[in-house]
Amino acid sequence: MTEELVRVYVPATVPMLTLLRGAGLPVAAAHAVTPTLREWYAEGDEEELEYVAFTRAAQDALQLLRADPDAPRRRIVVSVDLPASAVGRGDGELGSSAVELSAPVPVGAVAAVHVDGADAVEDVSAAAEAVTEALAGDPDAQFTVDGAEDHELEWYDVTELDLLLRATS
């Protein structure tokens, strides 16, 4: 019997993507449809719940960009399918989509890579600078972050990883 797979949304940066070809994407925190997210958003169907988890991963990508000023200013979310045993509980707070991963994400688990287009770079750059203040409740900073969230992330198949890395570096 094979173990159930869980779709997980991993926030990343362009430099982090380069690690997929080697030892894997070294992350601990990610997002998924969790029992607490289902309980909080009881009216939502599976697609809506996954969108919430995906969006939260994109928000976390802004924090990664703030921490790495040399990374190209594009939010990245890597959609992966992992065995349930590799996905640990998050914070348990009602509505949370946070999960912990027990090991680096191998390239073979990647279902898709989602990346901001070139037209989003200016807004994403401003949002990365404002994200800490937005999380602290500053409405002006939140407005700036919302500007980045107006951009939809583009979808790439994992076979396009090398092309994507050349285009975003």
JSON list of C-alpha atoms in Angstrom, two decimals:
[
{"chain": "A", "resi": 1, "resn": "MET", "atom": "CA", "xyz": [0.00, 0.00, 0.00]},
{"chain": "A", "resi": 2, "resn": "THR", "atom": "CA", "xyz": [1.40, 3.40, -0.97]},
{"chain": "A", "resi": 3, "resn": "GLU", "atom": "CA", "xyz": [1.36, 6.31, 1.41]},
{"chain": "A", "resi": 4, "resn": "GLU", "atom": "CA", "xyz": [-1.05, 9.17, 0.76]},
{"chain": "A", "resi": 5, "resn": "LEU", "atom": "CA", "xyz": [0.52, 12.25, -0.86]},
{"chain": "A", "resi": 6, "resn": "VAL", "atom": "CA", "xyz": [-0.15, 15.76, 0.40]},
{"chain": "A", "resi": 7, "resn": "ARG", "atom": "CA", "xyz": [0.05, 18.85, -1.82]},
{"chain": "A", "resi": 8, "resn": "VAL", "atom": "CA", "xyz": [2.32, 21.36, -0.11]},
{"chain": "A", "resi": 9, "resn": "TYR", "atom": "CA", "xyz": [3.11, 24.93, -1.16]},
{"chain": "A", "resi": 10, "resn": "VAL", "atom": "CA", "xyz": [6.70, 25.93, -0.44]},
{"chain": "A", "resi": 11, "resn": "PRO", "atom": "CA", "xyz": [7.77, 29.59, -0.46]},
{"chain": "A", "resi": 12, "resn": "ALA", "atom": "CA", "xyz": [11.12, 30.14, -2.16]},
{"chain": "A", "resi": 13, "resn": "THR", "atom": "CA", "xyz": [13.49, 32.52, -3.92]},
{"chain": "A", "resi": 14, "resn": "VAL", "atom": "CA", "xyz": [15.40, 32.13, -7.18]},
{"chain": "A", "resi": 15, "resn": "PRO", "atom": "CA", "xyz": [18.66, 31.19, -5.36]},
{"chain": "A", "resi": 16, "resn": "MET", "atom": "CA", "xyz": [16.74, 28.54, -3.41]},
{"chain": "A", "resi": 17, "resn": "LEU", "atom": "CA", "xyz": [15.45, 27.03, -6.68]},
{"chain": "A", "resi": 18, "resn": "THR", "atom": "CA", "xyz": [19.00, 26.34, -7.80]},
{"chain": "A", "resi": 19, "resn": "LEU", "atom": "CA", "xyz": [19.31, 23.87, -4.90]},
{"chain": "A", "resi": 20, "resn": "LEU", "atom": "CA", "xyz": [16.54, 21.65, -6.27]},
{"chain": "A", "resi": 21, "resn": "ARG", "atom": "CA", "xyz": [18.94, 19.99, -8.71]},
{"chain": "A", "resi": 22, "resn": "GLY", "atom": "CA", "xyz": [21.26, 18.95, -5.87]},
{"chain": "A", "resi": 23, "resn": "ALA", "atom": "CA", "xyz": [20.32, 17.98, -2.34]},
{"chain": "A", "resi": 24, "resn": "GLY", "atom": "CA", "xyz": [16.82, 19.40, -2.64]},
{"chain": "A", "resi": 25, "resn": "LEU", "atom": "CA", "xyz": [15.03, 22.53, -1.55]},
{"chain": "A", "resi": 26, "resn": "PRO", "atom": "CA", "xyz": [16.09, 23.09, 2.10]},
{"chain": "A", "resi": 27, "resn": "VAL", "atom": "CA", "xyz": [12.91, 24.32, 3.76]},
{"chain": "A", "resi": 28, "resn": "ALA", "atom": "CA", "xyz": [11.19, 23.70, 7.02]},
{"chain": "A", "resi": 29, "resn": "ALA", "atom": "CA", "xyz": [8.06, 25.85, 6.84]},
{"chain": "A", "resi": 30, "resn": "ALA", "atom": "CA", "xyz": [5.44, 25.57, 4.12]},
{"chain": "A", "resi": 31, "resn": "HIS", "atom": "CA", "xyz": [1.67, 25.65, 3.64]},
{"chain": "A", "resi": 32, "resn": "ALA", "atom": "CA", "xyz": [-0.99, 23.03, 2.93]},
{"chain": "A", "resi": 33, "resn": "VAL", "atom": "CA", "xyz": [-4.67, 22.39, 3.44]},
{"chain": "A", "resi": 34, "resn": "THR", "atom": "CA", "xyz": [-4.67, 21.51, 7.14]},
{"chain": "A", "resi": 35, "resn": "PRO", "atom": "CA", "xyz": [-7.50, 20.35, 9.43]},
{"chain": "A", "resi": 36, "resn": "THR", "atom": "CA", "xyz": [-7.48, 23.78, 11.14]},
{"chain": "A", "resi": 37, "resn": "LEU", "atom": "CA", "xyz": [-7.78, 25.53, 7.75]},
{"chain": "A", "resi": 38, "resn": "ARG", "atom": "CA", "xyz": [-10.71, 23.27, 6.83]},
{"chain": "A", "resi": 39, "resn": "GLU", "atom": "CA", "xyz": [-12.41, 23.99, 10.16]},
{"chain": "A", "resi": 40, "resn": "TRP", "atom": "CA", "xyz": [-11.92, 27.75, 9.81]},
{"chain": "A", "resi": 41, "resn": "TYR", "atom": "CA", "xyz": [-13.08, 27.86, 6.19]},
{"chain": "A", "resi": 42, "resn": "ALA", "atom": "CA", "xyz": [-15.83, 25.23, 6.36]},
{"chain": "A", "resi": 43, "resn": "GLU", "atom": "CA", "xyz": [-17.75, 26.70, 3.41]},
{"chain": "A", "resi": 44, "resn": "GLY", "atom": "CA", "xyz": [-14.76, 26.44, 1.05]},
{"chain": "A", "resi": 45, "resn": "ASP", "atom": "CA", "xyz": [-14.25, 23.63, -1.41]},
{"chain": "A", "resi": 46, "resn": "GLU", "atom": "CA", "xyz": [-10.88, 21.93, -1.91]},
{"chain": "A", "resi": 47, "resn": "GLU", "atom": "CA", "xyz": [-9.81, 24.33, -4.66]},
{"chain": "A", "resi": 48, "resn": "GLU", "atom": "CA", "xyz": [-10.56, 27.39, -2.50]},
{"chain": "A", "resi": 49, "resn": "LEU", "atom": "CA", "xyz": [-8.66, 25.90, 0.44]},
{"chain": "A", "resi": 50, "resn": "GLU", "atom": "CA", "xyz": [-5.65, 25.16, -1.76]},
{"chain": "A", "resi": 51, "resn": "TYR", "atom": "CA", "xyz": [-5.73, 28.74, -3.06]},
{"chain": "A", "resi": 52, "resn": "VAL", "atom": "CA", "xyz": [-5.60, 30.04, 0.52]},
{"chain": "A", "resi": 53, "resn": "ALA", "atom": "CA", "xyz": [-2.57, 27.85, 1.31]},
{"chain": "A", "resi": 54, "resn": "PHE", "atom": "CA", "xyz": [-0.90, 28.86, -1.99]},
{"chain": "A", "resi": 55, "resn": "THR", "atom": "CA", "xyz": [-1.49, 32.58, -1.32]},
{"chain": "A", "resi": 56, "resn": "ARG", "atom": "CA", "xyz": [0.00, 32.30, 2.15]},
{"chain": "A", "resi": 57, "resn": "ALA", "atom": "CA", "xyz": [3.10, 30.65, 0.70]},
{"chain": "A", "resi": 58, "resn": "ALA", "atom": "CA", "xyz": [3.41, 33.57, -1.73]},
{"chain": "A", "resi": 59, "resn": "GLN", "atom": "CA", "xyz": [3.19, 35.96, 1.22]},
{"chain": "A", "resi": 60, "resn": "ASP", "atom": "CA", "xyz": [5.96, 34.04, 2.99]},
{"chain": "A", "resi": 61, "resn": "ALA", "atom": "CA", "xyz": [8.07, 34.33, -0.17]},
{"chain": "A", "resi": 62, "resn": "LEU", "atom": "CA", "xyz": [8.05, 38.10, 0.41]},
{"chain": "A", "resi": 63, "resn": "GLN", "atom": "CA", "xyz": [9.65, 37.56, 3.81]},
{"chain": "A", "resi": 64, "resn": "LEU", "atom": "CA", "xyz": [12.33, 35.36, 2.21]},
{"chain": "A", "resi": 65, "resn": "LEU", "atom": "CA", "xyz": [13.03, 38.15, -0.28]},
{"chain": "A", "resi": 66, "resn": "ARG", "atom": "CA", "xyz": [13.35, 40.67, 2.53]},
{"chain": "A", "resi": 67, "resn": "ALA", "atom": "CA", "xyz": [15.91, 38.38, 4.19]},
{"chain": "A", "resi": 68, "resn": "ASP", "atom": "CA", "xyz": [17.91, 38.00, 0.93]},
{"chain": "A", "resi": 69, "resn": "PRO", "atom": "CA", "xyz": [18.41, 41.43, -0.64]},
{"chain": "A", "resi": 70, "resn": "ASP", "atom": "CA", "xyz": [20.47, 39.94, -3.49]},
{"chain": "A", "resi": 71, "resn": "ALA", "atom": "CA", "xyz": [17.74, 37.55, -4.68]},
{"chain": "A", "resi": 72, "resn": "PRO", "atom": "CA", "xyz": [15.83, 38.56, -7.81]},
{"chain": "A", "resi": 73, "resn": "ARG", "atom": "CA", "xyz": [12.62, 40.26, -6.73]},
{"chain": "A", "resi": 74, "resn": "ARG", "atom": "CA", "xyz": [10.15, 37.54, -7.69]},
{"chain": "A", "resi": 75, "resn": "ARG", "atom": "CA", "xyz": [7.94, 35.56, -5.37]},
{"chain": "A", "resi": 76, "resn": "ILE", "atom": "CA", "xyz": [8.22, 31.82, -5.90]},
{"chain": "A", "resi": 77, "resn": "VAL", "atom": "CA", "xyz": [5.92, 29.07, -4.72]},
{"chain": "A", "resi": 78, "resn": "VAL", "atom": "CA", "xyz": [6.92, 25.48, -5.39]},
{"chain": "A", "resi": 79, "resn": "SER", "atom": "CA", "xyz": [3.96, 23.08, -5.43]},
{"chain": "A", "resi": 80, "resn": "VAL", "atom": "CA", "xyz": [5.09, 19.66, -4.26]},
{"chain": "A", "resi": 81, "resn": "ASP", "atom": "CA", "xyz": [3.48, 16.32, -3.52]},
{"chain": "A", "resi": 82, "resn": "LEU", "atom": "CA", "xyz": [4.98, 14.74, -0.42]},
{"chain": "A", "resi": 83, "resn": "PRO", "atom": "CA", "xyz": [4.20, 11.63, 1.63]},
{"chain": "A", "resi": 84, "resn": "ALA", "atom": "CA", "xyz": [1.97, 12.53, 4.56]},
{"chain": "A", "resi": 85, "resn": "SER", "atom": "CA", "xyz": [4.69, 11.31, 6.93]},
{"chain": "A", "resi": 86, "resn": "ALA", "atom": "CA", "xyz": [7.04, 14.07, 5.65]},
{"chain": "A", "resi": 87, "resn": "VAL", "atom": "CA", "xyz": [4.54, 16.82, 6.49]},
{"chain": "A", "resi": 88, "resn": "GLY", "atom": "CA", "xyz": [4.39, 17.78, 10.15]},
{"chain": "A", "resi": 89, "resn": "ARG", "atom": "CA", "xyz": [1.81, 19.78, 12.02]},
{"chain": "A", "resi": 90, "resn": "GLY", "atom": "CA", "xyz": [2.03, 23.52, 11.92]},
{"chain": "A", "resi": 91, "resn": "ASP", "atom": "CA", "xyz": [1.10, 25.89, 14.68]},
{"chain": "A", "resi": 92, "resn": "GLY", "atom": "CA", "xyz": [-2.40, 24.42, 15.17]},
{"chain": "A", "resi": 93, "resn": "GLU", "atom": "CA", "xyz": [-4.02, 27.86, 15.25]},
{"chain": "A", "resi": 94, "resn": "LEU", "atom": "CA", "xyz": [-7.55, 27.98, 13.85]},
{"chain": "A", "resi": 95, "resn": "GLY", "atom": "CA", "xyz": [-7.35, 28.79, 10.13]},
{"chain": "A", "resi": 96, "resn": "SER", "atom": "CA", "xyz": [-3.63, 28.12, 9.87]},
{"chain": "A", "resi": 97, "resn": "SER", "atom": "CA", "xyz": [-2.20, 26.47, 6.77]},
{"chain": "A", "resi": 98, "resn": "ALA", "atom": "CA", "xyz": [1.33, 26.28, 8.20]},
{"chain": "A", "resi": 99, "resn": "VAL", "atom": "CA", "xyz": [3.10, 22.92, 8.13]},
{"chain": "A", "resi": 100, "resn": "GLU", "atom": "CA", "xyz": [6.63, 21.78, 8.88]},
{"chain": "A", "resi": 101, "resn": "LEU", "atom": "CA", "xyz": [8.65, 19.61, 6.50]},
{"chain": "A", "resi": 102, "resn": "SER", "atom": "CA", "xyz": [10.97, 16.97, 7.87]},
{"chain": "A", "resi": 103, "resn": "ALA", "atom": "CA", "xyz": [13.49, 16.91, 5.00]},
{"chain": "A", "resi": 104, "resn": "PRO", "atom": "CA", "xyz": [14.60, 18.90, 1.95]},
{"chain": "A", "resi": 105, "resn": "VAL", "atom": "CA", "xyz": [12.18, 18.74, -0.98]},
{"chain": "A", "resi": 106, "resn": "PRO", "atom": "CA", "xyz": [13.55, 16.59, -3.83]},
{"chain": "A", "resi": 107, "resn": "VAL", "atom": "CA", "xyz": [13.06, 17.72, -7.42]},
{"chain": "A", "resi": 108, "resn": "GLY", "atom": "CA", "xyz": [11.07, 14.53, -8.06]},
{"chain": "A", "resi": 109, "resn": "ALA", "atom": "CA", "xyz": [8.33, 15.74, -5.70]},
{"chain": "A", "resi": 110, "resn": "VAL", "atom": "CA", "xyz": [7.81, 19.03, -7.57]},
{"chain": "A", "resi": 111, "resn": "ALA", "atom": "CA", "xyz": [4.47, 19.29, -9.35]},
{"chain": "A", "resi": 112, "resn": "ALA", "atom": "CA", "xyz": [4.93, 22.89, -10.56]},
{"chain": "A", "resi": 113, "resn": "VAL", "atom": "CA", "xyz": [6.87, 26.06, -9.95]},
{"chain": "A", "resi": 114, "resn": "HIS", "atom": "CA", "xyz": [5.01, 29.37, -9.73]},
{"chain": "A", "resi": 115, "resn": "VAL", "atom": "CA", "xyz": [6.94, 32.60, -10.29]},
{"chain": "A", "resi": 116, "resn": "ASP", "atom": "CA", "xyz": [6.16, 36.28, -10.63]},
{"chain": "A", "resi": 117, "resn": "GLY", "atom": "CA", "xyz": [6.48, 37.61, -14.16]},
{"chain": "A", "resi": 118, "resn": "ALA", "atom": "CA", "xyz": [8.84, 40.44, -15.05]},
{"chain": "A", "resi": 119, "resn": "ASP", "atom": "CA", "xyz": [5.95, 42.93, -14.82]},
{"chain": "A", "resi": 120, "resn": "ALA", "atom": "CA", "xyz": [5.65, 42.26, -11.08]},
{"chain": "A", "resi": 121, "resn": "VAL", "atom": "CA", "xyz": [9.26, 42.95, -10.09]},
{"chain": "A", "resi": 122, "resn": "GLU", "atom": "CA", "xyz": [8.76, 46.59, -9.06]},
{"chain": "A", "resi": 123, "resn": "ASP", "atom": "CA", "xyz": [5.68, 45.83, -6.93]},
{"chain": "A", "resi": 124, "resn": "VAL", "atom": "CA", "xyz": [7.28, 42.73, -5.40]},
{"chain": "A", "resi": 125, "resn": "SER", "atom": "CA", "xyz": [10.42, 44.67, -4.53]},
{"chain": "A", "resi": 126, "resn": "ALA", "atom": "CA", "xyz": [8.38, 47.34, -2.72]},
{"chain": "A", "resi": 127, "resn": "ALA", "atom": "CA", "xyz": [6.29, 44.67, -0.98]},
{"chain": "A", "resi": 128, "resn": "ALA", "atom": "CA", "xyz": [9.39, 42.80, 0.23]},
{"chain": "A", "resi": 129, "resn": "GLU", "atom": "CA", "xyz": [10.58, 46.02, 1.87]},
{"chain": "A", "resi": 130, "resn": "ALA", "atom": "CA", "xyz": [7.18, 46.63, 3.50]},
{"chain": "A", "resi": 131, "resn": "VAL", "atom": "CA", "xyz": [6.18, 43.10, 4.52]},
{"chain": "A", "resi": 132, "resn": "THR", "atom": "CA", "xyz": [7.44, 43.27, 8.12]},
{"chain": "A", "resi": 133, "resn": "GLU", "atom": "CA", "xyz": [5.55, 46.49, 8.76]},
{"chain": "A", "resi": 134, "resn": "ALA", "atom": "CA", "xyz": [2.44, 45.06, 7.08]},
{"chain": "A", "resi": 135, "resn": "LEU", "atom": "CA", "xyz": [2.53, 42.02, 9.37]},
{"chain": "A", "resi": 136, "resn": "ALA", "atom": "CA", "xyz": [2.79, 44.41, 12.32]},
{"chain": "A", "resi": 137, "resn": "GLY", "atom": "CA", "xyz": [-0.46, 46.08, 11.23]},
{"chain": "A", "resi": 138, "resn": "ASP", "atom": "CA", "xyz": [0.72, 49.15, 9.29]},
{"chain": "A", "resi": 139, "resn": "PRO", "atom": "CA", "xyz": [-2.09, 49.88, 6.78]},
{"chain": "A", "resi": 140, "resn": "ASP", "atom": "CA", "xyz": [0.17, 51.75, 4.35]},
{"chain": "A", "resi": 141, "resn": "ALA", "atom": "CA", "xyz": [2.61, 48.85, 4.28]},
{"chain": "A", "resi": 142, "resn": "GLN", "atom": "CA", "xyz": [-0.30, 46.43, 3.78]},
{"chain": "A", "resi": 143, "resn": "PHE", "atom": "CA", "xyz": [-1.41, 48.50, 0.78]},
{"chain": "A", "resi": 144, "resn": "THR", "atom": "CA", "xyz": [2.08, 48.06, -0.70]},
{"chain": "A", "resi": 145, "resn": "VAL", "atom": "CA", "xyz": [2.00, 44.30, -0.06]},
{"chain": "A", "resi": 146, "resn": "ASP", "atom": "CA", "xyz": [-1.45, 44.11, -1.65]},
{"chain": "A", "resi": 147, "resn": "GLY", "atom": "CA", "xyz": [0.07, 45.66, -4.78]},
{"chain": "A", "resi": 148, "resn": "ALA", "atom": "CA", "xyz": [2.30, 42.61, -5.20]},
{"chain": "A", "resi": 149, "resn": "GLU", "atom": "CA", "xyz": [-0.59, 40.25, -4.49]},
{"chain": "A", "resi": 150, "resn": "ASP", "atom": "CA", "xyz": [-2.47, 41.77, -7.44]},
{"chain": "A", "resi": 151, "resn": "HIS", "atom": "CA", "xyz": [-0.01, 39.91, -9.70]},
{"chain": "A", "resi": 152, "resn": "GLU", "atom": "CA", "xyz": [-0.81, 36.28, -10.47]},
{"chain": "A", "resi": 153, "resn": "LEU", "atom": "CA", "xyz": [2.17, 33.95, -10.37]},
{"chain": "A", "resi": 154, "resn": "GLU", "atom": "CA", "xyz": [3.04, 32.23, -13.64]},
{"chain": "A", "resi": 155, "resn": "TRP", "atom": "CA", "xyz": [3.01, 28.43, -13.83]},
{"chain": "A", "resi": 156, "resn": "TYR", "atom": "CA", "xyz": [6.03, 26.36, -14.94]},
{"chain": "A", "resi": 157, "resn": "ASP", "atom": "CA", "xyz": [6.43, 22.62, -15.25]},
{"chain": "A", "resi": 158, "resn": "VAL", "atom": "CA", "xyz": [9.41, 21.17, -13.36]},
{"chain": "A", "resi": 159, "resn": "THR", "atom": "CA", "xyz": [10.96, 20.21, -16.73]},
{"chain": "A", "resi": 160, "resn": "GLU", "atom": "CA", "xyz": [11.27, 23.97, -17.40]},
{"chain": "A", "resi": 161, "resn": "LEU", "atom": "CA", "xyz": [13.38, 24.57, -14.27]},
{"chain": "A", "resi": 162, "resn": "ASP", "atom": "CA", "xyz": [16.63, 25.27, -16.11]},
{"chain": "A", "resi": 163, "resn": "LEU", "atom": "CA", "xyz": [14.90, 27.63, -18.54]},
{"chain": "A", "resi": 164, "resn": "LEU", "atom": "CA", "xyz": [13.19, 29.38, -15.63]},
{"chain": "A", "resi": 165, "resn": "LEU", "atom": "CA", "xyz": [16.45, 29.84, -13.73]},
{"chain": "A", "resi": 166, "resn": "ARG", "atom": "CA", "xyz": [18.14, 31.36, -16.79]},
{"chain": "A", "resi": 167, "resn": "ALA", "atom": "CA", "xyz": [15.20, 33.73, -17.33]},
{"chain": "A", "resi": 168, "resn": "THR", "atom": "CA", "xyz": [14.97, 34.96, -13.72]},
{"chain": "A", "resi": 169, "resn": "SER", "atom": "CA", "xyz": [18.65, 35.25, -12.75]}
]
